[in-house]
PDB file of C-alpha atoms in Angstrom:
ATOM      1  CA  UNK A   1      45.439  -6.780 237.386  1.00 55.00           C
ATOM      2  CA  UNK A   2      48.967  -5.996 238.537  1.00 58.00           C
ATOM      3  CA  UNK A   3      47.783  -2.496 239.475  1.00 55.00           C
ATOM      4  CA  UNK A   4      44.905  -3.939 241.492  1.00 50.00           C
ATOM      5  CA  UNK A   5      47.238  -6.341 243.294  1.00 57.00           C
ATOM      6  CA  UNK A   6      49.714  -3.544 243.934  1.00 55.00           C
ATOM      7  CA  UNK A   7      46.915  -1.263 245.242  1.00 50.00           C
ATOM      8  CA  UNK A   8      45.624  -4.041 247.522  1.00 57.00           C
ATOM      9  CA  UNK A   9      49.118  -4.652 248.897  1.00 54.00           C
ATOM     10  CA  UNK A  10      49.638  -0.949 249.643  1.00 51.00           C
ATOM     11  CA  UNK A  11      46.233  -0.647 251.329  1.00 56.00           C
ATOM     12  CA  UNK A  12      46.881  -3.763 253.420  1.00 52.00           C
ATOM     13  CA  UNK A  13      50.309  -2.523 254.521  1.00 58.00           C
ATOM     14  CA  UNK A  14      48.846   0.886 255.513  1.00 55.00           C
ATOM     15  CA  UNK A  15      46.078  -0.807 257.484  1.00 55.00           C
ATOM     16  CA  UNK A  16      48.590  -3.045 259.295  1.00 55.00           C
ATOM     17  CA  UNK A  17      50.822  -0.067 260.052  1.00 57.00           C
ATOM     18  CA  UNK A  18      47.887   1.831 261.523  1.00 55.00           C
ATOM     19  CA  UNK A  19      46.929  -1.125 263.724  1.00 57.00           C
ATOM     20  CA  UNK A  20      50.436  -1.667 264.965  1.00 58.00           C
ATOM     21  CA  UNK A  21      51.094   1.941 265.969  1.00 56.00           C
ATOM     22  CA  UNK A  22      51.311   2.631 269.678  1.00 61.00           C
ATOM     23  CA  UNK A  23      48.281   4.378 271.125  1.00 61.00           C
ATOM     24  CA  UNK A  24      48.814   7.833 272.612  1.00 69.00           C
ATOM     25  CA  UNK A  25      49.600   7.776 276.296  1.00 68.00           C
ATOM     26  CA  UNK A  26      46.794   9.261 278.384  1.00 70.00           C
ATOM     27  CA  UNK A  27      47.429  12.804 279.561  1.00 69.00           C
ATOM     28  CA  UNK A  28      47.545  13.054 283.327  1.00 69.00           C
ATOM     29  CA  UNK A  29      45.341  15.744 284.836  1.00 70.00           C
ATOM     30  CA  UNK A  30      46.914  17.165 287.946  1.00 69.00           C
ATOM     31  CA  UNK A  31      44.510  18.560 290.499  1.00 68.00           C
ATOM     32  CA  UNK A  32      45.531  21.871 292.039  1.00 73.00           C
ATOM     33  CA  UNK A  33      46.636  21.644 295.659  1.00 82.00           C
ATOM     34  CA  UNK A  34      43.955  22.066 298.307  1.00 91.00           C
ATOM     35  CA  UNK A  35      43.407  25.644 299.422  1.00 93.00           C
ATOM     36  CA  UNK A  36      41.898  24.635 302.786  1.00 93.00           C
ATOM     37  CA  UNK A  37      44.374  21.945 303.800  1.00 92.00           C
ATOM     38  CA  UNK A  38      47.314  24.181 304.798  1.00 92.00           C
ATOM     39  CA  UNK A  39      44.990  26.577 306.649  1.00 94.00           C
ATOM     40  CA  UNK A  40      42.696  24.334 308.677  1.00 94.00           C
ATOM     41  CA  UNK A  41      45.147  23.200 311.384  1.00 93.00           C
ATOM     42  CA  UNK A  42      46.382  26.702 312.241  1.00 93.00           C
ATOM     43  CA  UNK A  43      42.924  28.270 312.196  1.00 94.00           C
ATOM     44  CA  UNK A  44      41.485  25.430 314.280  1.00 95.00           C
ATOM     45  CA  UNK A  45      44.226  25.723 316.906  1.00 94.00           C
ATOM     46  CA  UNK A  46      43.713  29.472 317.342  1.00 94.00           C
ATOM     47  CA  UNK A  47      39.907  29.254 317.185  1.00 94.00           C
ATOM     48  CA  UNK A  48      39.550  26.465 319.716  1.00 93.00           C
ATOM     49  CA  UNK A  49      41.869  28.263 322.123  1.00 93.00           C
ATOM     50  CA  UNK A  50      39.442  31.207 321.899  1.00 92.00           C
ATOM     51  CA  UNK A  51      36.325  29.067 322.419  1.00 93.00           C
ATOM     52  CA  UNK A  52      35.222  29.189 318.781  1.00 95.00           C
ATOM     53  CA  UNK A  53      34.051  26.284 316.660  1.00 96.00           C
ATOM     54  CA  UNK A  54      35.552  25.472 313.253  1.00 97.00           C
ATOM     55  CA  UNK A  55      33.879  23.455 310.491  1.00 96.00           C
ATOM     56  CA  UNK A  56      35.506  22.433 307.238  1.00 96.00           C
ATOM     57  CA  UNK A  57      33.139  22.157 304.272  1.00 94.00           C
ATOM     58  CA  UNK A  58      35.271  20.979 301.352  1.00 94.00           C
ATOM     59  CA  UNK A  59      37.381  23.969 300.367  1.00 94.00           C
ATOM     60  CA  UNK A  60      35.513  26.308 302.739  1.00 96.00           C
ATOM     61  CA  UNK A  61      36.256  26.887 306.410  1.00 97.00           C
ATOM     62  CA  UNK A  62      33.509  28.164 308.732  1.00 97.00           C
ATOM     63  CA  UNK A  63      34.514  29.823 311.995  1.00 97.00           C
ATOM     64  CA  UNK A  64      31.618  30.135 314.463  1.00 97.00           C
ATOM     65  CA  UNK A  65      31.810  32.865 317.101  1.00 96.00           C
ATOM     66  CA  UNK A  66      29.104  32.695 319.779  1.00 95.00           C
ATOM     67  CA  UNK A  67      27.415  35.922 320.832  1.00 93.00           C
ATOM     68  CA  UNK A  68      27.303  34.644 324.421  1.00 91.00           C
ATOM     69  CA  UNK A  69      30.483  35.884 326.121  1.00 90.00           C
ATOM     70  CA  UNK A  70      31.567  37.945 323.093  1.00 92.00           C
ATOM     71  CA  UNK A  71      28.783  40.552 322.884  1.00 91.00           C
ATOM     72  CA  UNK A  72      26.434  42.252 325.291  1.00 83.00           C
ATOM     73  CA  UNK A  73      23.372  39.939 325.382  1.00 71.00           C
ATOM     74  CA  UNK A  74      20.838  42.426 323.964  1.00 70.00           C
ATOM     75  CA  UNK A  75      23.160  44.729 322.054  1.00 77.00           C
ATOM     76  CA  UNK A  76      25.884  44.784 319.443  1.00 84.00           C
ATOM     77  CA  UNK A  77      28.539  46.001 321.855  1.00 88.00           C
ATOM     78  CA  UNK A  78      31.607  43.754 322.039  1.00 92.00           C
ATOM     79  CA  UNK A  79      32.501  42.799 325.587  1.00 93.00           C
ATOM     80  CA  UNK A  80      36.112  43.244 326.738  1.00 92.00           C
ATOM     81  CA  UNK A  81      36.323  39.445 327.017  1.00 91.00           C
ATOM     82  CA  UNK A  82      35.416  39.204 323.320  1.00 92.00           C
ATOM     83  CA  UNK A  83      38.047  41.628 322.016  1.00 93.00           C
ATOM     84  CA  UNK A  84      41.128  39.527 322.827  1.00 94.00           C
ATOM     85  CA  UNK A  85      39.963  36.350 321.087  1.00 95.00           C
ATOM     86  CA  UNK A  86      38.839  38.266 317.980  1.00 96.00           C
ATOM     87  CA  UNK A  87      42.176  40.095 317.868  1.00 96.00           C
ATOM     88  CA  UNK A  88      44.015  36.765 317.981  1.00 95.00           C
ATOM     89  CA  UNK A  89      41.892  35.473 315.096  1.00 96.00           C
ATOM     90  CA  UNK A  90      42.691  38.629 313.126  1.00 96.00           C
ATOM     91  CA  UNK A  91      46.409  38.000 313.675  1.00 96.00           C
ATOM     92  CA  UNK A  92      45.991  34.433 312.415  1.00 95.00           C
ATOM     93  CA  UNK A  93      44.115  35.571 309.273  1.00 96.00           C
ATOM     94  CA  UNK A  94      45.841  38.815 308.316  1.00 94.00           C
ATOM     95  CA  UNK A  95      48.693  37.536 306.162  1.00 91.00           C
ATOM     96  CA  UNK A  96      46.568  35.279 303.982  1.00 94.00           C
ATOM     97  CA  UNK A  97      46.078  37.093 300.689  1.00 93.00           C
ATOM     98  CA  UNK A  98      44.581  34.029 298.954  1.00 94.00           C
ATOM     99  CA  UNK A  99      41.413  34.067 301.075  1.00 96.00           C
ATOM    100  CA  UNK A 100      38.104  35.885 301.160  1.00 97.00           C
ATOM    101  CA  UNK A 101      36.127  36.363 304.374  1.00 97.00           C
ATOM    102  CA  UNK A 102      32.347  36.569 304.534  1.00 98.00           C
ATOM    103  CA  UNK A 103      31.368  37.829 307.986  1.00 98.00           C
ATOM    104  CA  UNK A 104      27.798  36.681 308.613  1.00 98.00           C
ATOM    105  CA  UNK A 105      25.597  37.713 311.544  1.00 96.00           C
ATOM    106  CA  UNK A 106      22.875  35.410 312.887  1.00 96.00           C
ATOM    107  CA  UNK A 107      20.245  35.777 315.603  1.00 93.00           C
ATOM    108  CA  UNK A 108      17.662  33.719 317.411  1.00 92.00           C
ATOM    109  CA  UNK A 109      13.963  34.103 316.688  1.00 93.00           C
ATOM    110  CA  UNK A 110      13.324  36.017 319.922  1.00 91.00           C
ATOM    111  CA  UNK A 111      11.804  39.429 319.238  1.00 89.00           C
ATOM    112  CA  UNK A 112      11.064  41.365 316.081  1.00 92.00           C
ATOM    113  CA  UNK A 113      12.464  39.893 312.852  1.00 93.00           C
ATOM    114  CA  UNK A 114      13.674  43.254 311.515  1.00 94.00           C
ATOM    115  CA  UNK A 115      15.377  44.066 314.832  1.00 92.00           C
ATOM    116  CA  UNK A 116      17.103  40.656 314.730  1.00 92.00           C
ATOM    117  CA  UNK A 117      18.380  41.359 311.202  1.00 95.00           C
ATOM    118  CA  UNK A 118      19.748  44.712 312.316  1.00 94.00           C
ATOM    119  CA  UNK A 119      21.392  43.225 315.435  1.00 92.00           C
ATOM    120  CA  UNK A 120      22.993  40.426 313.448  1.00 94.00           C
ATOM    121  CA  UNK A 121      24.361  42.881 310.841  1.00 96.00           C
ATOM    122  CA  UNK A 122      25.755  45.179 313.534  1.00 96.00           C
ATOM    123  CA  UNK A 123      27.464  42.230 315.213  1.00 95.00           C
ATOM    124  CA  UNK A 124      28.958  41.194 311.867  1.00 97.00           C
ATOM    125  CA  UNK A 125      30.190  44.783 311.411  1.00 97.00           C
ATOM    126  CA  UNK A 126      31.766  44.753 314.889  1.00 96.00           C
ATOM    127  CA  UNK A 127      33.637  41.505 314.101  1.00 97.00           C
ATOM    128  CA  UNK A 128      34.746  42.857 310.722  1.00 97.00           C
ATOM    129  CA  UNK A 129      36.025  46.030 312.402  1.00 97.00           C
ATOM    130  CA  UNK A 130      38.192  44.032 314.806  1.00 97.00           C
ATOM    131  CA  UNK A 131      39.525  41.937 311.916  1.00 97.00           C
ATOM    132  CA  UNK A 132      40.432  45.112 310.000  1.00 97.00           C
ATOM    133  CA  UNK A 133      42.064  46.669 313.070  1.00 97.00           C
ATOM    134  CA  UNK A 134      44.089  43.448 313.322  1.00 96.00           C
ATOM    135  CA  UNK A 135      45.347  43.774 309.748  1.00 97.00           C
ATOM    136  CA  UNK A 136      42.833  41.890 307.587  1.00 97.00           C
ATOM    137  CA  UNK A 137      42.121  43.885 304.430  1.00 96.00           C
ATOM    138  CA  UNK A 138      38.579  45.177 303.972  1.00 96.00           C
ATOM    139  CA  UNK A 139      38.953  44.245 300.282  1.00 96.00           C
ATOM    140  CA  UNK A 140      38.950  40.595 301.331  1.00 96.00           C
ATOM    141  CA  UNK A 141      35.749  40.912 303.391  1.00 97.00           C
ATOM    142  CA  UNK A 142      32.035  41.026 302.790  1.00 97.00           C
ATOM    143  CA  UNK A 143      29.279  41.502 305.366  1.00 97.00           C
ATOM    144  CA  UNK A 144      25.987  39.635 305.484  1.00 97.00           C
ATOM    145  CA  UNK A 145      23.031  39.314 307.817  1.00 96.00           C
ATOM    146  CA  UNK A 146      20.908  36.220 308.148  1.00 95.00           C
ATOM    147  CA  UNK A 147      18.924  37.375 311.144  1.00 91.00           C
ATOM    148  CA  UNK A 148      16.885  34.399 312.305  1.00 92.00           C
ATOM    149  CA  UNK A 149      16.708  32.785 308.835  1.00 94.00           C
ATOM    150  CA  UNK A 150      19.467  30.159 309.245  1.00 94.00           C
ATOM    151  CA  UNK A 151      19.202  28.636 312.731  1.00 95.00           C
ATOM    152  CA  UNK A 152      21.654  25.904 313.670  1.00 94.00           C
ATOM    153  CA  UNK A 153      19.585  24.773 316.658  1.00 95.00           C
ATOM    154  CA  UNK A 154      16.005  24.711 317.901  1.00 94.00           C
ATOM    155  CA  UNK A 155      14.794  28.201 318.808  1.00 92.00           C
ATOM    156  CA  UNK A 156      12.249  26.797 321.284  1.00 94.00           C
ATOM    157  CA  UNK A 157      14.937  26.184 323.924  1.00 94.00           C
ATOM    158  CA  UNK A 158      17.243  28.654 325.614  1.00 93.00           C
ATOM    159  CA  UNK A 159      20.315  26.576 324.657  1.00 94.00           C
ATOM    160  CA  UNK A 160      19.141  26.533 321.030  1.00 94.00           C
ATOM    161  CA  UNK A 161      18.595  30.296 320.982  1.00 93.00           C
ATOM    162  CA  UNK A 162      22.099  30.843 322.421  1.00 92.00           C
ATOM    163  CA  UNK A 163      23.587  28.666 319.663  1.00 94.00           C
ATOM    164  CA  UNK A 164      21.664  30.570 316.990  1.00 94.00           C
ATOM    165  CA  UNK A 165      23.035  33.915 318.179  1.00 94.00           C
ATOM    166  CA  UNK A 166      26.409  33.862 316.459  1.00 96.00           C
ATOM    167  CA  UNK A 167      28.703  35.485 313.958  1.00 97.00           C
ATOM    168  CA  UNK A 168      30.350  33.276 311.367  1.00 98.00           C
ATOM    169  CA  UNK A 169      33.439  33.976 309.350  1.00 98.00           C
ATOM    170  CA  UNK A 170      33.305  31.939 306.163  1.00 98.00           C
ATOM    171  CA  UNK A 171      36.762  31.570 304.642  1.00 97.00           C
ATOM    172  CA  UNK A 172      36.910  30.756 300.943  1.00 97.00           C
ATOM    173  CA  UNK A 173      39.609  30.849 298.282  1.00 96.00           C
ATOM    174  CA  UNK A 174      40.014  34.211 296.571  1.00 90.00           C
ATOM    175  CA  UNK A 175      38.395  34.518 293.134  1.00 82.00           C
ATOM    176  CA  UNK A 176      41.804  34.309 291.413  1.00 59.00           C
ATOM    177  CA  UNK A 177      42.512  31.036 293.214  1.00 52.00           C
ATOM    178  CA  UNK A 178      39.103  29.654 292.187  1.00 54.00           C
ATOM    179  CA  UNK A 179      39.766  30.570 288.544  1.00 51.00           C
ATOM    180  CA  UNK A 180      43.085  28.734 288.642  1.00 49.00           C
ATOM    181  CA  UNK A 181      41.494  25.698 290.253  1.00 49.00           C
ATOM    182  CA  UNK A 182      38.862  25.553 287.506  1.00 53.00           C
ATOM    183  CA  UNK A 183      41.483  25.381 284.787  1.00 48.00           C
ATOM    184  CA  UNK A 184      42.660  21.936 283.772  1.00 42.00           C
ATOM    185  CA  UNK A 185      46.390  21.529 284.321  1.00 43.00           C
ATOM    186  CA  UNK A 186      48.003  19.075 281.901  1.00 42.00           C
TER     187      UNK A 186
END
């Protein structure tokens, strides 16, 4: 009986000790700093001074370059008035080694679909060439053509068609930066 009483006392004291122990403090998860935040103000200032539009989409920055005033209307030839602004954008982007640039050509729905895809790719190539001449590494760039597949306005109006003829530069964090952001920092 003494052994049973002694065993009960030990069990009770262990149970009380377990209940009175302090719970572990929660581990704080620290989010990595925003990639886009330090870039958006500088890019926006340069872009707007050149007549370009900038859109922030979370950690992505979209720079929209209109074809009107930058390229010959029916060709892929950059106009002299388009070279200066693109060169200034290249200067603003060239030192950023933590970014990737997708240069994406778009067109309106006027004309043959295959011709529009070719025109939009050639315009994207022309923009990428100016960026590279300005110091942006080709290793950070990719080229894409959307042709008439992703309109941002109604193609039934002349204003809408002008808005759809554009080249976009989509800035995203480099793959190494994305991998770091996906890790949980404790």
